[in-house]
Tab-separated table of C-alpha atoms in Angstrom:
chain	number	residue	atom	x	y	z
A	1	UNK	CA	23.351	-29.711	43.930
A	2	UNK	CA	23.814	-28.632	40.743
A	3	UNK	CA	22.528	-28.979	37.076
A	4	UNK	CA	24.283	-30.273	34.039
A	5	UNK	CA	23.737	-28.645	31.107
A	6	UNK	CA	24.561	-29.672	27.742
A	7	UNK	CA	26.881	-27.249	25.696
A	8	UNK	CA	25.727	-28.092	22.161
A	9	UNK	CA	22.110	-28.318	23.190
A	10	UNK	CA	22.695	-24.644	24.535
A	11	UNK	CA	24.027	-23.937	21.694
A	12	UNK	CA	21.339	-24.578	19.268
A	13	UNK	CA	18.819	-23.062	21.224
A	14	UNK	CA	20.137	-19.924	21.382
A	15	UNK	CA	20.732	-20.505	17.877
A	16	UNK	CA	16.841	-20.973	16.867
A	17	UNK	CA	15.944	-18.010	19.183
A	18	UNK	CA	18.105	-15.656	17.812
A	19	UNK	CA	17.648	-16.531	14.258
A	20	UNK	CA	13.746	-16.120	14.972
A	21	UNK	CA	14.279	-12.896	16.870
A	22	UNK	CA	16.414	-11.331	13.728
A	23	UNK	CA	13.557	-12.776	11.558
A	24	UNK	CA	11.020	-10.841	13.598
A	25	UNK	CA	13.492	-7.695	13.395
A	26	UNK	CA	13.231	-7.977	9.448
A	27	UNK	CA	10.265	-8.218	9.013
A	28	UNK	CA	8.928	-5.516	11.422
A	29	UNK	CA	11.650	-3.120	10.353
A	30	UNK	CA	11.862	-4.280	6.440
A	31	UNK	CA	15.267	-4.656	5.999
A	32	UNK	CA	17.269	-6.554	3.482
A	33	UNK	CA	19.228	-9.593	4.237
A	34	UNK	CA	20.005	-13.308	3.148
A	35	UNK	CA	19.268	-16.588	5.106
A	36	UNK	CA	23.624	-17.123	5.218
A	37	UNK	CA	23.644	-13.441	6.968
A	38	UNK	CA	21.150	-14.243	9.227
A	39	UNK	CA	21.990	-17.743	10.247
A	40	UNK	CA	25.792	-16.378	10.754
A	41	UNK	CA	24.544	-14.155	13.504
A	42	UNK	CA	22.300	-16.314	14.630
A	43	UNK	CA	25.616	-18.881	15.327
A	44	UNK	CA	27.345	-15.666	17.047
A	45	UNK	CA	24.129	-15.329	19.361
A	46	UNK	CA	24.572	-19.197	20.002
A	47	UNK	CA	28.413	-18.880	21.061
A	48	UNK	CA	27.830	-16.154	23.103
A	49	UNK	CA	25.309	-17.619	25.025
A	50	UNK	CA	27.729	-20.714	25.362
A	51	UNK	CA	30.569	-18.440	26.938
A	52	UNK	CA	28.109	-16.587	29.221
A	53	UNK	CA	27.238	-20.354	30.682
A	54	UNK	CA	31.221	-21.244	30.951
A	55	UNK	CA	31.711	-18.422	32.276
A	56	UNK	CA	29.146	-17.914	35.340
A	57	UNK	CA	31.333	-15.676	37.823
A	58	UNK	CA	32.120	-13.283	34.664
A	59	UNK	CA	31.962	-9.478	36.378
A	60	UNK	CA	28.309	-8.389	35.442
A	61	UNK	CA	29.725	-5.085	33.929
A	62	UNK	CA	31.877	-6.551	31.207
A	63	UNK	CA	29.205	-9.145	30.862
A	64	UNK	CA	26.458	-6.465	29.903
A	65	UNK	CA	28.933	-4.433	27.822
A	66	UNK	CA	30.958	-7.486	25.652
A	67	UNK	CA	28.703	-10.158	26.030
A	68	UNK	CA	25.213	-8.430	25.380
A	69	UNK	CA	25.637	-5.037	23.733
A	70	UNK	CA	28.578	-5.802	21.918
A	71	UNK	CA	27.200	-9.195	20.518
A	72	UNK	CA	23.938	-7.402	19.832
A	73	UNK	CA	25.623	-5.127	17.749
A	74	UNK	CA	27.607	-7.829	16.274
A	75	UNK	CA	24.808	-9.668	15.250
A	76	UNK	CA	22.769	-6.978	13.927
A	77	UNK	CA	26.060	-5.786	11.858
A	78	UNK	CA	26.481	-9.061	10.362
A	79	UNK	CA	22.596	-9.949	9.627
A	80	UNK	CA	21.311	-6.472	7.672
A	81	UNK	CA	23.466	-4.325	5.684
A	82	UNK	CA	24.763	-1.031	6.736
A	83	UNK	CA	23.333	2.040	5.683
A	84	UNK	CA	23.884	4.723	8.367
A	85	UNK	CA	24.414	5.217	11.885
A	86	UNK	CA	21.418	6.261	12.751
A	87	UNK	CA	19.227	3.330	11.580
A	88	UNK	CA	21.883	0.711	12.833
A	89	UNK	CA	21.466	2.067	16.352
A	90	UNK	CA	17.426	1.737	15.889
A	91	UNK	CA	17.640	-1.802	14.114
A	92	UNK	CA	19.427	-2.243	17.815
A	93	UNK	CA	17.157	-0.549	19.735
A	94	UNK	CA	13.975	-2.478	18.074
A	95	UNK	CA	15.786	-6.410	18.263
A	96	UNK	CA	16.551	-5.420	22.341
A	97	UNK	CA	12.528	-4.486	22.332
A	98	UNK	CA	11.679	-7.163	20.548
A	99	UNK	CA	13.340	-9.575	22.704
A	100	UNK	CA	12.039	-8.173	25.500
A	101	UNK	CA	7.858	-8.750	24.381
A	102	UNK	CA	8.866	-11.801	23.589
A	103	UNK	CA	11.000	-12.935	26.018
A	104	UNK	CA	8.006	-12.382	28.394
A	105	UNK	CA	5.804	-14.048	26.457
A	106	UNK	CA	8.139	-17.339	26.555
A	107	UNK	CA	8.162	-15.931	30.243
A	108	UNK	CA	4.614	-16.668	30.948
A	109	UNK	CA	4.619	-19.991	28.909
A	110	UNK	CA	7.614	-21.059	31.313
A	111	UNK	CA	5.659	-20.898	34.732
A	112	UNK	CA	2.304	-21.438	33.700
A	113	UNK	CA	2.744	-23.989	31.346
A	114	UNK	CA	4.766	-27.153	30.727
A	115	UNK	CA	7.526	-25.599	28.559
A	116	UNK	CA	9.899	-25.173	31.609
A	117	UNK	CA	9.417	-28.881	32.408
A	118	UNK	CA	10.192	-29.617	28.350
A	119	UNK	CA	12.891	-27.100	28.523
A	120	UNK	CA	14.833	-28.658	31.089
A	121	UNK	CA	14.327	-31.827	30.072
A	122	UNK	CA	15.903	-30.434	27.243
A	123	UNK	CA	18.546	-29.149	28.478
A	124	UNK	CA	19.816	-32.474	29.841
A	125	UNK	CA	18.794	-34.201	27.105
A	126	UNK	CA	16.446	-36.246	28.534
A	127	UNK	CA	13.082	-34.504	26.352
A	128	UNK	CA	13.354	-37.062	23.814
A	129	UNK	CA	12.996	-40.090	25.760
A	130	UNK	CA	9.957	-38.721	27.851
A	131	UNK	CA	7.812	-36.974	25.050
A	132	UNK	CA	6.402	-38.398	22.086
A	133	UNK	CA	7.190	-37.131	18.521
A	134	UNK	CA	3.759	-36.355	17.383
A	135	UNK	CA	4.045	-33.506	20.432
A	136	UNK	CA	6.842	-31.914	18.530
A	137	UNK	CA	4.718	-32.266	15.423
A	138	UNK	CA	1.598	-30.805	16.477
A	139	UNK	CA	4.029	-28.118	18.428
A	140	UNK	CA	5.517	-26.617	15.157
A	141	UNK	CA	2.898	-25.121	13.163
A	142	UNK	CA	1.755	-23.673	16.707
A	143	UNK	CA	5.442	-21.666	17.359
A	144	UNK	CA	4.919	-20.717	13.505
A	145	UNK	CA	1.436	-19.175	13.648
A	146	UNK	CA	2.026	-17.655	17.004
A	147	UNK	CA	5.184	-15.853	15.450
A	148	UNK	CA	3.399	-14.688	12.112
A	149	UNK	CA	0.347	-12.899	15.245
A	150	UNK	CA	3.626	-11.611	17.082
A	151	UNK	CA	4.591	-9.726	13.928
A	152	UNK	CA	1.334	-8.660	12.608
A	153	UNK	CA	0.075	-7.312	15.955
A	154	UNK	CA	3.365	-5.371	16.553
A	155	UNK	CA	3.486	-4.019	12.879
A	156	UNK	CA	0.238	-2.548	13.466
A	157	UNK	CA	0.919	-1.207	16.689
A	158	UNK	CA	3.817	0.925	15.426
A	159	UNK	CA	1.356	1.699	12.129
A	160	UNK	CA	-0.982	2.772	14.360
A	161	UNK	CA	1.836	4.719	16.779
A	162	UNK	CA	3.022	6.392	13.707
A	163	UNK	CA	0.086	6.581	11.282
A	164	UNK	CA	2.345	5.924	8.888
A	165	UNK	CA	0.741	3.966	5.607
A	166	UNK	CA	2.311	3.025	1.748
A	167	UNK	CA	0.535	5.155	-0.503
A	168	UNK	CA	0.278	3.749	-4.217
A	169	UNK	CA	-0.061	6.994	-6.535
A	170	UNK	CA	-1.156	6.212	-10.125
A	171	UNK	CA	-0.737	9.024	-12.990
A	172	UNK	CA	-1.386	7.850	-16.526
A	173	UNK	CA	0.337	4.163	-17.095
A	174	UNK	CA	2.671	5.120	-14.180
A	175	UNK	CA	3.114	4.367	-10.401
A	176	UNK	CA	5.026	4.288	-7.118
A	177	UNK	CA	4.752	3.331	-3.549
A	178	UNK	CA	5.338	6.319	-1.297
A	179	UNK	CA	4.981	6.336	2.825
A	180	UNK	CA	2.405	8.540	3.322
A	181	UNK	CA	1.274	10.388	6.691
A	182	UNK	CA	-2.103	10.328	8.145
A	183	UNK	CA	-2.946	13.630	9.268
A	184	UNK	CA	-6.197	14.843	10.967
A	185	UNK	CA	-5.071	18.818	10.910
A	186	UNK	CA	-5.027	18.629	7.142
A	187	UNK	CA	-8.566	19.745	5.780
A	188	UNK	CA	-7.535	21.114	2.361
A	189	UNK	CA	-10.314	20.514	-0.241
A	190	UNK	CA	-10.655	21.684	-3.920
A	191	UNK	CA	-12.630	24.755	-4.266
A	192	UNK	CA	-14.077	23.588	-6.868
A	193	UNK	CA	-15.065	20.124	-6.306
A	194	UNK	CA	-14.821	20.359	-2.577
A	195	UNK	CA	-12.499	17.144	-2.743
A	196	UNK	CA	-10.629	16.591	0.141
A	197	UNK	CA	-6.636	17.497	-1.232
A	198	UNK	CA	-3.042	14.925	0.408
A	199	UNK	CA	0.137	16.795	-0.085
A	200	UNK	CA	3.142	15.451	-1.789
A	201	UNK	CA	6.773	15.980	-2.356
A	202	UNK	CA	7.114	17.234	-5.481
A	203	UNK	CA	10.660	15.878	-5.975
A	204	UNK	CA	9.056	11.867	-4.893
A	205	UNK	CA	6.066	12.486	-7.309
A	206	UNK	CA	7.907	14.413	-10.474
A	207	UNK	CA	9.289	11.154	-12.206
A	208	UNK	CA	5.593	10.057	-12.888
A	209	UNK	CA	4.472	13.421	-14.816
A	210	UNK	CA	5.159	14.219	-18.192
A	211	UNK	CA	7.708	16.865	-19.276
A	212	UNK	CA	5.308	19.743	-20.217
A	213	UNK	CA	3.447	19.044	-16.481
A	214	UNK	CA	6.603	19.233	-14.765
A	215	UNK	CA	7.807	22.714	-16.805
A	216	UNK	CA	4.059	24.002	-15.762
A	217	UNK	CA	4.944	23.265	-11.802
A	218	UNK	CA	8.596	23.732	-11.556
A	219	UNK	CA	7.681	27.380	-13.028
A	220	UNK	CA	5.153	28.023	-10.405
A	221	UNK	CA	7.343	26.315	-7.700
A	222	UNK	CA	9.833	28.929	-8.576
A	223	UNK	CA	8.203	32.114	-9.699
A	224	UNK	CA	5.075	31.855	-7.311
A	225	UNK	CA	2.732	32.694	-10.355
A	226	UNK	CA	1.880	30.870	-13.426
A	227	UNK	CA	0.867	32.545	-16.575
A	228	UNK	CA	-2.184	30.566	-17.613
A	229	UNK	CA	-0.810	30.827	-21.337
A	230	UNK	CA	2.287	28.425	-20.837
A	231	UNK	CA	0.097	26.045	-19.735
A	232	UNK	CA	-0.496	23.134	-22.367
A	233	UNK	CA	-4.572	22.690	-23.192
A	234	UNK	CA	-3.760	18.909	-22.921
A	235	UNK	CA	-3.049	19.062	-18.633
A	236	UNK	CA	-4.439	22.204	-17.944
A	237	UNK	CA	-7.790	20.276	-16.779
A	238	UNK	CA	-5.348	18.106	-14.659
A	239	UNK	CA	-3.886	21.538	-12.905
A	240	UNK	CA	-5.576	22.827	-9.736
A	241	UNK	CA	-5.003	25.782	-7.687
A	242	UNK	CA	-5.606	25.228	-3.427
A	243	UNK	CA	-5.749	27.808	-1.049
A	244	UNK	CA	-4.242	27.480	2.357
A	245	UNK	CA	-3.455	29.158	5.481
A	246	UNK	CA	-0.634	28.702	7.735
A	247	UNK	CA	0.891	30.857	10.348
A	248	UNK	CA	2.755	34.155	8.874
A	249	UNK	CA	0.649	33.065	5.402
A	250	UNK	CA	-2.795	33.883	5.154
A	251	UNK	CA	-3.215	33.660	1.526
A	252	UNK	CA	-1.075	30.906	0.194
A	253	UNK	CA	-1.752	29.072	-2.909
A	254	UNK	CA	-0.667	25.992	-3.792
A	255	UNK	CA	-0.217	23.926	-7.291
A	256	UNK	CA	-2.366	20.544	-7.905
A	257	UNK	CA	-2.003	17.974	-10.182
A	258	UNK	CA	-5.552	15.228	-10.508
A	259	UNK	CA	-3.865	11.857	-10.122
A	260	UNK	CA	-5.573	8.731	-11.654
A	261	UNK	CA	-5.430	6.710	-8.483
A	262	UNK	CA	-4.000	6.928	-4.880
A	263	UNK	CA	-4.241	3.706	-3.198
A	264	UNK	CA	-3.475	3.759	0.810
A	265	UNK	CA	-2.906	-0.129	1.890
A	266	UNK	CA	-1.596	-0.798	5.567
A	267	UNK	CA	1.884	-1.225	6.175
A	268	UNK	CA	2.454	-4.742	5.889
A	269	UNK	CA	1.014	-5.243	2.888
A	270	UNK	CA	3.269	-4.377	0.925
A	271	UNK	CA	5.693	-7.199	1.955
A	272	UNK	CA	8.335	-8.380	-1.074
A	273	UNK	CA	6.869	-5.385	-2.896
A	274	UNK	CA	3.661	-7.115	-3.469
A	275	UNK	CA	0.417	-5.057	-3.322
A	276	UNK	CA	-2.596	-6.841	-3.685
A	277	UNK	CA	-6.318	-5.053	-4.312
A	278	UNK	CA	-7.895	-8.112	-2.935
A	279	UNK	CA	-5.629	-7.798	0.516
A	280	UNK	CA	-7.132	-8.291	3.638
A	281	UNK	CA	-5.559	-5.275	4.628
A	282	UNK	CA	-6.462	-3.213	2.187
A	283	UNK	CA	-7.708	0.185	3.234
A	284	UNK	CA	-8.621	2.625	0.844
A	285	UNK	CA	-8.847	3.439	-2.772
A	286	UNK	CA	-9.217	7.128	-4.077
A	287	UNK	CA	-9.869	7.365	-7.575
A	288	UNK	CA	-9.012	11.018	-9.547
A	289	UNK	CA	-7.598	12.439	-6.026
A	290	UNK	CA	-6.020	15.754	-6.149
A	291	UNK	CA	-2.507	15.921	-4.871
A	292	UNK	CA	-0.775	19.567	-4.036
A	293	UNK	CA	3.111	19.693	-4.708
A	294	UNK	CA	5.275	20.922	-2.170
A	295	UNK	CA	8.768	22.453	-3.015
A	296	UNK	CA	10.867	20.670	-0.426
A	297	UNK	CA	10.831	18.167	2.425
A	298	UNK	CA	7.728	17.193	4.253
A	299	UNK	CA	9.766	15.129	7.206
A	300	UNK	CA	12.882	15.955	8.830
A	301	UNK	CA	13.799	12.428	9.411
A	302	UNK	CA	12.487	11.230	5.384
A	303	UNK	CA	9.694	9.147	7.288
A	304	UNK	CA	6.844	10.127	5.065
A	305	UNK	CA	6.454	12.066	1.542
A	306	UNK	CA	3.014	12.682	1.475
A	307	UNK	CA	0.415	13.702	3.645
A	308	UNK	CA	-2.897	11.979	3.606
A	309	UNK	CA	-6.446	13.789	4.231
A	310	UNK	CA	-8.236	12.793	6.853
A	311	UNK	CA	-11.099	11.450	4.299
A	312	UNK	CA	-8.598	9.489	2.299
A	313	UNK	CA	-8.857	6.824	4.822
């Protein structure tokens, strides 16, 4: 007994699955790429899955090594541009977990529904004769919205893993998206107005400050004082000093700057650069928020460059 299987039907539904699957990767991961890029791996995905079927007595060893990781990496070359090691091997990482939510998803639909019965039928090429088209039609937009729920719900799974948000900082006529780090430890406030204070970067935040501003806090950054004199009666209102404490540093002071506007929107939001105020998943919007500079990197690996108070939320 044995089962015929159709090589170009194999084919092109290896060739949908991947395609979706490096869709999925995209979007969760928000890489760049083109639709040519993408269906080009997607076609590599298909032939490998062709060869693995031609060739069913392949040694399992060189068929995990050439036939999975290798075309993984293959595909995942060819579909998003390079940028470094280091995120190449976790674009690869992510597309193997990826595949392996939703390959038991399509798992569960197999055996407890009728899509193994369609499936093979499809396979031999005998779906089309047995199922109506207005099953394929009502089908689609299903497979579409359960996709766009896969990606949402897994986006904001790692957002919530992470607590990692975009941040949308607002001085003057000026703005930029930064990733910004929710943090429950950080309880700085104003002693003054007893507003709760994020910490920034100073090298992500400097390009939206005016000249005179930046002299002001580079000379503090560097000297550890600030004579009060320098500073220019037109931002010294926008200047605040916050007092910290951290281990070996009892009596630290750090340099504020009152932005208009920090806006903290969840992480998919901000999708094709688009922010929108009227977003569903918009979160929160601090108006005149304090923001203290900080005189090197906040994260080792550049994940964040600002982190949010716990009240910012």
């Amino acid at each position: 007994m044995y089962l015929e299987i159709y090589i170009d039907t194999l084919f092109l539904i290896n060739f949908i699955m991947d395609i979706i699957l490096l869709i999925i990767l995209k979007k969760v991961r928000k890489l760049n790429s083109t639709t040519i890029r993408i269906v080009l791996a997607g076609i590599i995905g298909g032939i490998n899955a062709c060869v693995i079927a031609l060739l069913p007595n392949l040694n399992m060893v060189i068929k995990f090594i050439f036939m999975y990781i290798f075309t993984t990496c293959l595909m995942v070359r060819i579909a998003y541009r390079f940028i470094n090691l280091r995120e190449f091997i976790k674009n690869i990482i992510m597309l193997f977990i990826i595949t392996f939510f939703l390959g038991g998803f399509l798992n569960s639909l197999y055996y407890h529904t009728n899509l193994g019965y369609f499936f093979r039928e499809l396979l031999m090429k005998n779906l089309f004769s047995n199922v109506k088209i207005k099953f394929f039609l009502l089908l689609s937009p299903i497979i579409f919205v359960g996709i766009k729920l896969f990606i949402k719900a897994f986006e904001e799974t790692k957002r919530k893993a992470h607590n990692i948000y975009e941040v949308e900082v607002k001085y003057s006529d000026k703005s930029l998206i930064l990733k910004g780090l929710y943090d429950t430890g950080n309880s700085l406030r104003d002693p003054i107005s007893k507003k709760p204070v994020a910490i920034a970067e100073y090298s992500s935040v400097k390009e939206l400050l005016p000249e005179k501003l930046k002299d002001t806090i580079e000379a503090y950054l560097k000297e550890g004082f600030l004579d009060h004199n320098t500073i220019g009666i037109e931002y010294a209102a926008s200047i605040r000093f916050i007092p910290y404490k951290s281990i070996g540093k009892d009596n630290g002071m750090l340099i504020g700057v009152i932005f208009n506007e920090v806006i903290v929107h969840s992480i998919d939001e901000v999708a094709n650069n688009k922010l929108e105020e009227n977003s569903n998943n918009f979160v929160s919007n601090n108006m005149k928020t304090i923001i203290a500079m900080h005189n090197g990197k906040l994260s080792n690996n550049e994940d964040y460059q600002v982190i949010l108070h716990k009240e910012l939320l």
